[in-house]
Coordinates of C-alpha atoms in Angstrom, one line a residue:
M26 CA 0.0 0.0 0.0
S27 CA 1.4 3.4 -0.9
K28 CA 1.3 6.4 1.2
E29 CA -0.8 8.2 -1.4
S30 CA -3.6 5.6 -1.1
G31 CA -4.9 7.2 2.0
K32 CA -4.6 7.4 5.8
V33 CA -5.2 4.4 8.0
L34 CA -7.9 4.8 10.6
Q35 CA -6.8 3.5 14.0
V36 CA -8.4 3.3 17.4
N37 CA -6.4 5.4 19.8
Y38 CA -7.1 5.2 23.5
S39 CA -5.8 7.9 25.8
D40 CA -6.0 8.8 29.4
S41 CA -6.9 12.4 30.3
E42 CA -7.1 13.9 33.7
T43 CA -10.2 15.8 34.7
S44 CA -10.2 18.6 37.3
N45 CA -11.3 16.2 40.0
G46 CA -8.5 13.7 39.2
E47 CA -10.6 11.0 37.5
D48 CA -9.4 9.5 34.3
Q49 CA -11.8 9.5 31.3
Y50 CA -11.9 6.9 28.6
V51 CA -11.5 8.8 25.3
H52 CA -12.0 7.1 22.0
K53 CA -10.2 8.9 19.2
I54 CA -9.9 7.8 15.6
K55 CA -6.9 9.4 14.1
P56 CA -4.8 8.7 11.0
V57 CA -1.5 6.8 11.3
E58 CA 1.2 8.8 9.5
D59 CA 2.8 5.9 7.8
E60 CA 0.7 2.8 7.2
D61 CA 3.5 1.1 5.4
D62 CA 5.4 1.0 8.6
T63 CA 2.3 -0.4 10.3
S64 CA 2.1 -3.3 7.8
M65 CA 5.8 -3.9 7.9
M66 CA 6.0 -4.1 11.6
M67 CA 3.0 -6.4 11.8
S68 CA 4.9 -8.7 9.5
F69 CA 8.1 -8.2 11.5
D70 CA 6.4 -9.1 14.8
N71 CA 4.7 -12.1 13.4
H72 CA 8.0 -13.5 12.2
K73 CA 8.5 -17.2 13.0
P74 CA 11.1 -17.8 15.8
T75 CA 14.6 -18.4 14.3
I76 CA 17.0 -21.1 15.5
T77 CA 18.8 -18.3 17.4
I78 CA 15.7 -17.4 19.4
I79 CA 15.0 -21.1 20.2
I80 CA 18.5 -21.5 21.5
L81 CA 18.3 -18.3 23.6
T82 CA 14.9 -19.4 25.0
V83 CA 16.1 -22.9 25.9
M84 CA 19.2 -21.6 27.6
A85 CA 17.3 -18.9 29.5
S86 CA 14.8 -21.6 30.6
F87 CA 17.5 -23.3 32.6
S88 CA 16.6 -20.7 35.2
G89 CA 13.1 -22.2 35.2
F90 CA 14.5 -25.7 35.4
M91 CA 16.5 -24.7 38.5
F92 CA 13.5 -23.1 40.0
G93 CA 11.5 -26.3 39.5
F94 CA 14.2 -28.6 40.7
D95 CA 14.4 -26.6 43.9
T96 CA 10.7 -27.0 44.5
G97 CA 10.8 -30.7 43.7
Y98 CA 13.8 -31.8 45.7
I99 CA 12.8 -30.1 48.9
S100 CA 9.5 -32.1 48.9
S101 CA 11.5 -35.3 48.8
A102 CA 14.2 -34.1 51.1
L103 CA 11.8 -33.2 53.9
V104 CA 10.7 -36.8 54.0
S105 CA 14.1 -38.5 53.7
I106 CA 16.3 -36.2 55.9
G107 CA 15.2 -38.2 58.9
T108 CA 17.6 -37.4 61.8
D109 CA 20.5 -36.1 59.6
L110 CA 20.0 -32.5 60.9
D111 CA 20.7 -31.9 64.6
N112 CA 20.2 -35.7 65.2
K113 CA 16.5 -35.4 65.4
V114 CA 13.3 -35.7 63.3
L115 CA 12.2 -32.4 61.8
T116 CA 9.1 -30.8 63.3
Y117 CA 6.4 -29.2 61.1
G118 CA 7.7 -25.8 62.1
E119 CA 11.3 -26.7 61.1
K120 CA 10.0 -28.0 57.7
E121 CA 8.2 -24.7 57.2
L122 CA 11.3 -22.7 58.0
I123 CA 13.5 -24.7 55.7
T124 CA 11.0 -24.4 52.8
S125 CA 10.1 -20.8 53.3
A126 CA 13.8 -19.6 53.5
T127 CA 14.1 -19.9 49.8
S128 CA 10.9 -17.9 49.3
L129 CA 12.3 -15.2 51.6
G130 CA 15.5 -15.0 49.6
A131 CA 13.6 -15.0 46.3
L132 CA 11.3 -12.2 47.6
L133 CA 14.3 -9.9 48.5
S134 CA 16.2 -10.5 45.3
A135 CA 13.1 -10.1 43.1
I136 CA 12.6 -6.6 44.5
S137 CA 16.1 -5.5 43.4
A138 CA 16.6 -7.7 40.3
G139 CA 14.6 -5.5 38.0
L140 CA 16.7 -2.4 38.9
L141 CA 19.9 -4.4 38.6
A142 CA 18.8 -5.7 35.2
D143 CA 18.2 -2.1 34.0
I144 CA 21.7 -1.1 35.2
I145 CA 24.0 -3.9 34.1
G146 CA 21.8 -5.8 31.8
R147 CA 19.6 -9.0 31.7
K148 CA 22.5 -11.3 30.7
P149 CA 24.9 -10.6 33.6
V150 CA 22.1 -10.7 36.2
I151 CA 21.1 -14.2 35.0
M152 CA 24.8 -15.2 35.2
G153 CA 25.0 -13.8 38.7
S154 CA 22.0 -15.9 39.7
N155 CA 23.9 -19.0 38.6
L156 CA 26.6 -18.3 41.2
L157 CA 24.1 -17.9 44.0
F158 CA 22.5 -21.3 43.0
V159 CA 25.9 -23.0 43.2
V160 CA 26.8 -21.4 46.6
G161 CA 23.4 -22.2 48.1
S162 CA 23.6 -25.8 46.9
V163 CA 27.1 -26.3 48.4
I164 CA 26.0 -25.0 51.8
Q165 CA 23.0 -27.3 51.9
C166 CA 25.0 -30.4 50.9
A167 CA 27.4 -29.7 53.8
A168 CA 24.6 -28.9 56.3
N169 CA 24.5 -30.8 59.6
T170 CA 22.2 -28.5 61.5
V171 CA 18.7 -27.1 60.7
W172 CA 19.9 -23.5 60.6
T173 CA 22.8 -24.3 58.2
M174 CA 20.2 -25.9 55.9
I175 CA 18.0 -22.8 56.3
G176 CA 21.0 -20.6 55.4
G177 CA 21.8 -22.6 52.3
R178 CA 18.1 -22.4 51.2
F179 CA 18.1 -18.7 51.8
V180 CA 21.2 -18.1 49.6
M181 CA 19.7 -20.3 46.9
G182 CA 16.5 -18.3 47.1
F183 CA 18.3 -15.2 45.9
G184 CA 19.2 -17.1 42.7
V185 CA 15.7 -18.5 42.3
G186 CA 14.2 -15.0 42.7
I187 CA 16.5 -13.4 40.1
G188 CA 16.0 -16.2 37.6
S189 CA 12.2 -16.3 38.0
L190 CA 12.1 -12.5 37.2
I191 CA 14.8 -12.1 34.5
A192 CA 14.4 -15.3 32.5
P193 CA 10.8 -14.6 31.3
L194 CA 11.8 -11.0 30.8
Y195 CA 14.8 -12.0 28.6
I196 CA 12.7 -14.4 26.6
G197 CA 9.8 -11.9 26.2
E198 CA 12.1 -9.2 24.9
M199 CA 13.7 -11.5 22.3
A200 CA 10.5 -13.2 21.1
P201 CA 8.3 -12.2 18.2
S202 CA 4.9 -11.1 19.6
R203 CA 2.9 -13.8 17.8
F204 CA 4.9 -16.6 19.4
R205 CA 5.8 -14.8 22.7
G206 CA 3.2 -16.7 24.7
R207 CA 4.5 -20.1 23.6
L208 CA 8.2 -19.2 24.0
V209 CA 7.7 -17.9 27.6
I210 CA 5.8 -21.1 28.4
I211 CA 9.0 -23.0 27.5
N212 CA 10.4 -21.5 30.7
V213 CA 7.3 -22.7 32.6
I214 CA 7.7 -26.2 31.0
A215 CA 11.3 -26.1 32.3
I216 CA 10.0 -25.3 35.8
T217 CA 7.7 -28.3 35.7
G218 CA 10.4 -30.4 34.1
G219 CA 12.7 -29.5 37.0
Q220 CA 10.1 -30.6 39.5
L221 CA 9.5 -33.9 37.7
V222 CA 13.2 -34.7 37.5
A223 CA 13.7 -33.9 41.1
Y224 CA 10.8 -36.0 42.2
A225 CA 12.0 -38.9 40.0
I226 CA 15.5 -38.8 41.4
G227 CA 14.2 -38.2 44.9
A228 CA 12.0 -41.4 44.6
G229 CA 15.1 -43.4 43.6
L230 CA 17.2 -42.1 46.4
T231 CA 14.6 -42.4 49.2
H232 CA 16.3 -45.3 50.9
V233 CA 19.9 -44.3 50.1
H234 CA 21.9 -43.1 53.0
N235 CA 22.3 -39.3 52.6
G236 CA 20.4 -39.6 49.4
W237 CA 18.9 -36.1 49.9
R238 CA 22.5 -34.7 49.9
I239 CA 23.1 -36.3 46.5
L240 CA 19.8 -34.8 45.2
V241 CA 20.8 -31.3 46.4
G242 CA 24.3 -31.7 44.9
L243 CA 22.8 -32.5 41.5
S244 CA 21.2 -29.1 41.5
I245 CA 24.7 -27.6 40.9
I246 CA 24.9 -28.9 37.4
P247 CA 22.2 -26.8 35.6
P248 CA 23.5 -23.4 36.8
V249 CA 27.1 -24.3 35.8
I250 CA 25.9 -25.2 32.3
Q251 CA 23.9 -22.0 32.0
L252 CA 26.7 -19.8 33.3
F253 CA 29.1 -21.3 30.7
V254 CA 26.7 -21.0 27.7
F255 CA 25.6 -17.4 28.6
F256 CA 29.1 -16.2 28.1
F257 CA 28.4 -16.7 24.3
L258 CA 24.8 -15.4 24.2
P259 CA 23.8 -11.8 23.4
E260 CA 22.1 -9.2 25.5
T261 CA 18.5 -8.3 24.7
P262 CA 18.1 -5.6 22.0
R263 CA 15.8 -3.5 24.3
F264 CA 18.6 -3.2 26.9
L265 CA 21.2 -2.4 24.3
I266 CA 19.0 0.4 23.0
M267 CA 18.4 1.6 26.5
T268 CA 22.2 2.0 26.9
N269 CA 22.5 3.5 23.4
K270 CA 24.4 0.6 21.9
L271 CA 22.4 0.7 18.7
E272 CA 24.9 -1.1 16.4
K273 CA 25.0 -4.1 18.8
A274 CA 21.2 -4.0 19.0
A275 CA 20.8 -4.1 15.3
K276 CA 23.1 -7.1 15.1
V277 CA 21.1 -9.0 17.7
I278 CA 17.8 -8.2 15.9
G279 CA 19.4 -9.3 12.7
K280 CA 20.2 -12.7 14.2
T281 CA 16.8 -13.2 15.9
H282 CA 14.9 -12.0 12.8
N283 CA 17.3 -13.2 10.1
E284 CA 14.9 -12.6 7.1
S285 CA 14.4 -8.9 8.0
D286 CA 16.0 -6.2 6.0
E287 CA 17.9 -3.2 7.4
E288 CA 14.9 -0.8 7.1
L289 CA 12.7 -3.1 9.2
I290 CA 15.5 -3.4 11.8
Q291 CA 16.0 0.4 12.0
T292 CA 12.2 0.9 12.3
K293 CA 12.1 -1.5 15.2
I294 CA 15.0 0.3 16.9
L295 CA 13.2 3.6 16.5
E296 CA 10.0 2.1 18.0
I297 CA 11.9 0.8 21.1
Q298 CA 13.8 4.1 21.4
S299 CA 10.5 6.0 21.5
A300 CA 9.3 3.8 24.3
N301 CA 12.5 4.2 26.3
A302 CA 12.5 8.0 26.0
I303 CA 9.2 8.3 27.9
I304 CA 10.7 8.1 31.4
P305 CA 13.1 11.0 32.2
G306 CA 16.3 10.6 34.3
S307 CA 20.0 11.0 33.9
N308 CA 20.9 7.6 35.5
P309 CA 19.2 4.2 36.1
F310 CA 18.4 5.1 39.7
Q311 CA 16.6 8.3 38.8
K312 CA 14.8 6.5 35.9
T313 CA 13.7 3.7 38.2
W314 CA 12.3 6.2 40.8
N315 CA 10.5 8.0 38.0
A316 CA 9.2 4.7 36.6
I317 CA 7.9 3.8 40.1
K318 CA 5.9 7.1 40.2
E319 CA 4.8 6.6 36.6
I320 CA 3.5 3.1 37.1
H321 CA 1.2 4.4 39.9
R322 CA 0.3 7.7 38.3
V323 CA -0.6 6.6 34.8
P324 CA -4.0 4.8 34.9
S325 CA -3.1 2.3 32.2
N326 CA 0.2 1.4 33.9
F327 CA -1.6 1.0 37.2
R328 CA -4.2 -1.3 35.6
A329 CA -1.4 -3.4 34.2
L330 CA 0.1 -3.6 37.7
V331 CA -3.2 -4.7 39.2
I332 CA -3.5 -7.5 36.6
G333 CA 0.1 -8.6 36.9
C334 CA 0.2 -8.6 40.7
G335 CA -3.3 -10.1 40.9
L336 CA -2.4 -13.1 38.7
Q337 CA 0.9 -13.7 40.6
G338 CA -1.1 -13.6 43.8
I339 CA -3.6 -16.1 42.5
Q340 CA -0.8 -18.4 41.4
Q341 CA 0.4 -18.6 45.0
F342 CA -2.6 -18.1 47.3
T343 CA -4.7 -20.8 45.6
G344 CA -2.3 -23.3 47.3
F345 CA -0.4 -24.9 44.5
N346 CA 3.1 -24.5 45.8
S347 CA 2.0 -25.8 49.2
L348 CA 1.2 -29.0 47.3
M349 CA 4.5 -29.0 45.5
Y350 CA 6.6 -28.2 48.6
F351 CA 4.8 -30.7 50.9
S352 CA 3.1 -33.2 48.6
A353 CA 5.3 -36.1 49.9
T354 CA 4.3 -35.0 53.5
V355 CA 0.6 -34.8 52.6
F356 CA 0.6 -38.3 50.9
E357 CA 2.6 -39.7 53.9
T358 CA -0.2 -38.2 56.1
I359 CA -3.0 -40.0 54.3
G360 CA -1.3 -43.4 54.4
F361 CA 1.1 -43.8 51.5
K362 CA 4.4 -45.4 52.5
N363 CA 6.3 -44.4 49.4
S364 CA 4.9 -40.9 49.4
T365 CA 7.7 -39.5 47.2
A366 CA 6.9 -41.9 44.4
V367 CA 3.2 -40.9 44.6
S368 CA 4.3 -37.2 44.4
L369 CA 5.9 -38.1 41.1
I370 CA 2.5 -38.6 39.6
V371 CA 1.5 -35.1 40.6
A372 CA 4.7 -33.6 39.1
G373 CA 4.2 -35.6 35.9
T374 CA 0.7 -34.3 35.6
N375 CA 2.0 -30.7 36.0
F376 CA 4.6 -31.3 33.3
I377 CA 2.2 -32.9 30.8
F378 CA -0.5 -30.2 31.1
T379 CA 2.0 -27.3 31.0
S380 CA 3.2 -28.9 27.8
I381 CA -0.3 -29.0 26.5
A382 CA -0.7 -25.3 27.4
F383 CA 2.4 -24.6 25.2
F384 CA 0.5 -25.8 22.1
V385 CA -2.9 -24.2 22.8
I386 CA -2.3 -20.9 24.7
D387 CA -1.9 -18.6 21.7
R388 CA -4.8 -20.4 19.8
V389 CA -7.3 -20.6 22.7
G390 CA -6.2 -17.3 24.3
R391 CA -4.8 -16.4 27.7
R392 CA -8.2 -15.2 29.1
R393 CA -10.2 -18.3 28.1
I394 CA -7.6 -20.7 29.3
L395 CA -7.4 -18.9 32.6
L396 CA -11.2 -19.1 33.1
I397 CA -11.3 -22.8 32.3
G398 CA -8.3 -23.6 34.5
V399 CA -9.5 -21.7 37.6
T400 CA -12.9 -23.2 37.3
G401 CA -11.3 -26.7 37.3
M402 CA -9.2 -25.7 40.3
I403 CA -12.3 -24.8 42.3
L404 CA -14.1 -28.1 41.6
S405 CA -10.9 -30.1 42.4
L406 CA -10.2 -28.3 45.7
V407 CA -13.8 -28.8 46.8
M408 CA -13.4 -32.5 46.0
C409 CA -10.3 -32.7 48.1
A410 CA -11.9 -30.9 51.0
V411 CA -14.9 -33.2 51.0
A412 CA -12.6 -36.3 50.8
F413 CA -10.5 -35.1 53.7
H414 CA -13.7 -34.7 55.8
F415 CA -14.3 -38.5 55.6
L416 CA -10.6 -39.3 56.4
D417 CA -10.2 -40.2 60.1
I418 CA -7.1 -38.0 60.7
H419 CA -5.9 -36.0 63.7
F420 CA -2.7 -34.3 64.8
S421 CA -0.6 -35.1 67.9
G422 CA 2.8 -33.4 68.7
H423 CA 3.1 -32.0 65.2
N424 CA 2.5 -35.4 63.7
A425 CA -0.5 -36.5 61.6
I426 CA -2.1 -39.8 62.7
V427 CA -4.5 -41.6 60.4
E428 CA -6.7 -44.2 62.1
T429 CA -7.4 -46.2 58.9
N430 CA -4.6 -48.7 58.1
G431 CA -3.3 -48.7 54.5
I432 CA -4.7 -46.8 51.6
S433 CA -8.5 -46.2 51.7
G434 CA -10.9 -45.2 49.0
T435 CA -10.9 -41.7 50.5
G436 CA -7.1 -41.5 50.1
V437 CA -7.5 -42.4 46.4
A438 CA -10.2 -39.7 46.0
I439 CA -7.8 -37.2 47.5
I440 CA -5.1 -38.2 45.0
V441 CA -7.5 -37.9 42.1
G442 CA -8.7 -34.5 43.3
M443 CA -5.1 -33.3 43.6
I444 CA -4.2 -34.6 40.1
L445 CA -7.3 -32.8 38.6
Y446 CA -6.3 -29.6 40.5
V447 CA -2.7 -29.7 39.2
A448 CA -3.9 -30.3 35.6
S449 CA -6.3 -27.3 35.8
Y450 CA -3.6 -25.2 37.4
A451 CA -0.9 -26.1 34.9
L452 CA -3.2 -25.2 31.9
G453 CA -3.9 -21.7 33.1
I454 CA -2.7 -19.9 36.2
G455 CA 0.6 -21.8 36.2
N456 CA 1.5 -20.2 32.9
V457 CA -0.2 -16.9 32.2
P458 CA 1.2 -14.9 35.1
W459 CA 4.7 -15.3 33.7
Q460 CA 3.6 -13.5 30.6
Q461 CA 3.7 -10.4 32.9
S462 CA 6.3 -8.5 30.8
E463 CA 3.7 -8.1 28.0
L464 CA 1.5 -6.0 30.3
F465 CA 3.9 -3.1 30.7
P466 CA 5.3 -0.6 28.3
Q467 CA 9.1 -0.6 27.9
S468 CA 9.4 2.4 30.2
V469 CA 8.1 0.7 33.3
R470 CA 8.6 -3.0 32.3
G471 CA 11.5 -3.7 34.7
V472 CA 9.7 -2.1 37.7
G473 CA 6.4 -3.7 36.9
S474 CA 7.9 -7.2 36.5
A475 CA 9.7 -6.7 39.8
Y476 CA 6.5 -5.8 41.6
C477 CA 4.7 -8.9 40.1
T478 CA 7.5 -11.3 40.9
A479 CA 7.8 -9.9 44.5
V480 CA 4.0 -10.6 45.0
N481 CA 4.6 -14.2 43.7
W482 CA 7.4 -14.8 46.2
S483 CA 5.5 -13.0 49.0
G484 CA 2.7 -15.5 48.5
S485 CA 5.1 -18.4 48.3
L486 CA 6.7 -17.2 51.6
V487 CA 3.3 -17.0 53.3
I488 CA 2.1 -20.4 52.0
A489 CA 5.4 -22.2 52.7
S490 CA 5.5 -21.0 56.2
T491 CA 1.9 -21.6 57.2
F492 CA 0.5 -24.6 55.2
L493 CA 1.4 -27.4 57.6
T494 CA 0.3 -25.2 60.5
M495 CA -3.1 -24.7 58.7
L496 CA -3.5 -28.4 58.2
E497 CA -3.0 -28.9 61.9
N498 CA -5.0 -26.0 63.2
I499 CA -8.0 -25.7 60.8
T500 CA -7.9 -29.3 59.5
P501 CA -7.1 -30.4 56.0
T502 CA -10.8 -29.9 55.1
G503 CA -10.7 -26.3 56.3
T504 CA -7.4 -25.7 54.5
F505 CA -8.6 -27.0 51.1
S506 CA -11.9 -25.2 51.5
F507 CA -10.1 -22.0 52.1
F508 CA -8.0 -22.4 48.9
A509 CA -11.3 -23.2 47.0
G510 CA -12.8 -20.0 48.3
L511 CA -9.7 -18.0 47.2
S512 CA -9.9 -19.7 43.8
F513 CA -13.5 -18.5 43.4
V514 CA -12.5 -14.9 44.2
S515 CA -9.7 -15.4 41.6
L516 CA -12.3 -16.5 39.0
I517 CA -14.2 -13.3 39.5
F518 CA -11.0 -11.2 39.2
V519 CA -10.0 -12.8 36.0
F520 CA -13.5 -12.5 34.5
F521 CA -13.8 -8.8 35.2
C522 CA -10.2 -7.6 35.0
Y523 CA -8.1 -9.7 32.6
P524 CA -8.4 -8.7 28.9
E525 CA -7.3 -10.9 26.1
L526 CA -3.7 -10.0 25.1
S527 CA -2.8 -12.9 22.7
G528 CA -1.0 -11.7 19.6
L529 CA -0.5 -8.1 20.6
K530 CA 2.9 -6.4 20.5
L531 CA 4.5 -5.5 23.8
E532 CA 4.0 -1.9 22.9
E533 CA 0.3 -2.3 22.0
T534 CA -1.1 -3.7 25.3
Q535 CA -1.3 -0.2 26.8
E536 CA -3.9 0.8 24.2
I537 CA -6.1 -2.0 25.5
L538 CA -5.7 -0.9 29.2
T539 CA -6.2 2.8 28.6
G540 CA -9.5 4.0 30.0
G541 CA -10.5 0.7 31.6
F542 CA -9.8 -3.1 31.3
N543 CA -11.8 -3.1 28.0
I544 CA -12.5 -6.9 28.0
K545 CA -14.9 -6.8 25.1
A546 CA -12.6 -4.7 22.9
S547 CA -9.7 -6.9 23.7
L548 CA -11.7 -10.1 22.8
K549 CA -12.7 -8.6 19.4
L550 CA -9.3 -7.5 18.6
A551 CA -7.7 -10.8 19.6
K552 CA -10.2 -12.7 17.5
Q553 CA -9.4 -10.6 14.5
R554 CA -5.7 -11.1 15.0
R555 CA -6.0 -14.8 15.6
N556 CA -8.2 -15.5 12.5
K557 CA -6.6 -13.0 10.1
Q558 CA -2.9 -13.2 10.8
L559 CA -2.1 -12.7 7.2
E560 CA -4.7 -10.1 6.4
D561 CA -3.8 -6.5 5.9
P562 CA -3.6 -4.9 9.4
D563 CA -5.5 -1.9 8.0
K564 CA -8.6 -4.0 7.5
I565 CA -8.3 -5.5 11.0
V566 CA -8.2 -2.1 12.5
H567 CA -11.2 -0.9 10.5
K568 CA -13.3 -3.9 11.6
V569 CA -12.4 -3.4 15.3
V570 CA -13.3 0.3 15.0
D571 CA -16.7 -0.6 13.6
Q572 CA -17.4 -3.2 16.3
V573 CA -16.1 -1.2 19.3

């Protein structure tokens, strides 16, 4: 299409402040100055992932694997440690402290990792997390006391927190928008794969003397591999442009989009530069402080923050990580002798359904898959709560006692409920929150992602440090009923506040969140994008204008 053929009509959403401080939703239809650029950039951002992007994604996802391995091995270790620490059996309180120490370290590092990534880059921050993983693992392997173990878990937590924030950010900034959802899910698949591997190895080492130390020691291997490979991988173009290294950025974009010509690459650089220039400041600290103010002051940014933090809160406060951290303990409680092996079924379910999400999330859409998944979680948690009601269980001296000998039908019902819960979780809320970088414009992406990840680890800290106590004090039925209630509240939140963002460019999401959450408009736009990927983007915009 030539420039002389006419202007392209585009919906433009803008926030304006009234005299009383309220923002108004303003629909404007204005011409785009260069529709050729619009068409070219649509093609550019729908470009299939290159081999380079696949390699970058897989290597960045080692952070996810380490995150998952940590979650999986601690569940096995808590059962098999026995009297290896302080020559006594661990109490419920000590198990909670050991588990939650990682969450505390991850919370503290997640708060600062975003700023650090904006100062020195995504790549060196990921490499630094590798060193923390290794140091934490060594301390745990050598631990002979509870507090040494807690210290090692705390150090490892710093690595987990950094990796959980920066790895999805790194992938999201490299990926073409059309495939961003699936590529970020590779990191989540790596998390579930790490859990599965840890459970499998843990089950095999259950009766091996100091087998849990071997399991912890194996966690050193992935960070060493990632550290070595990352020496040869590039920094993200967005960070290079932030630091005015435009030639390097152009080279990276050329490698990740190897069929794009120089004009497209320069157009993309200008687009990212424009986003970077929004936040004033002469240094990263000043820019970060201004970004913090901007994310609260601009209504569209604040809505993105509400969605991102809300989804990360749902991911934790609906109880999933309590199951992953303590699944072996729970199954031991209901009568399974080889509880770690049974936990392997749960981890396998998580891995399989996360992999299914990889193939369907961009086709089905993030919003729909969330609504389906959270509904399944509610039903499964109710099933577990009812089954626990009929299980004759009580607690004495921080130990669970089941009056029924062996495995009962009720115990089987609990396992089935947990498997259904994990499957529902893995399809939706286990994946979508880690797409958090797509919610924020470049100017506040680091700060926004840090907020969201901090909420995730705050929730993990609360759940890890209270779950076993909840089982004891409000009974398993009360605990799972509580999680079911929170899941129901989560369903309402998703229904009213989460728009469909599949297929949108990172820089486009703000248009959807301007003036409101705009659920209907986002669904119509996403449907057009999904069904008409190869259609002229001008026609798509015209149709959305007519419908909205």
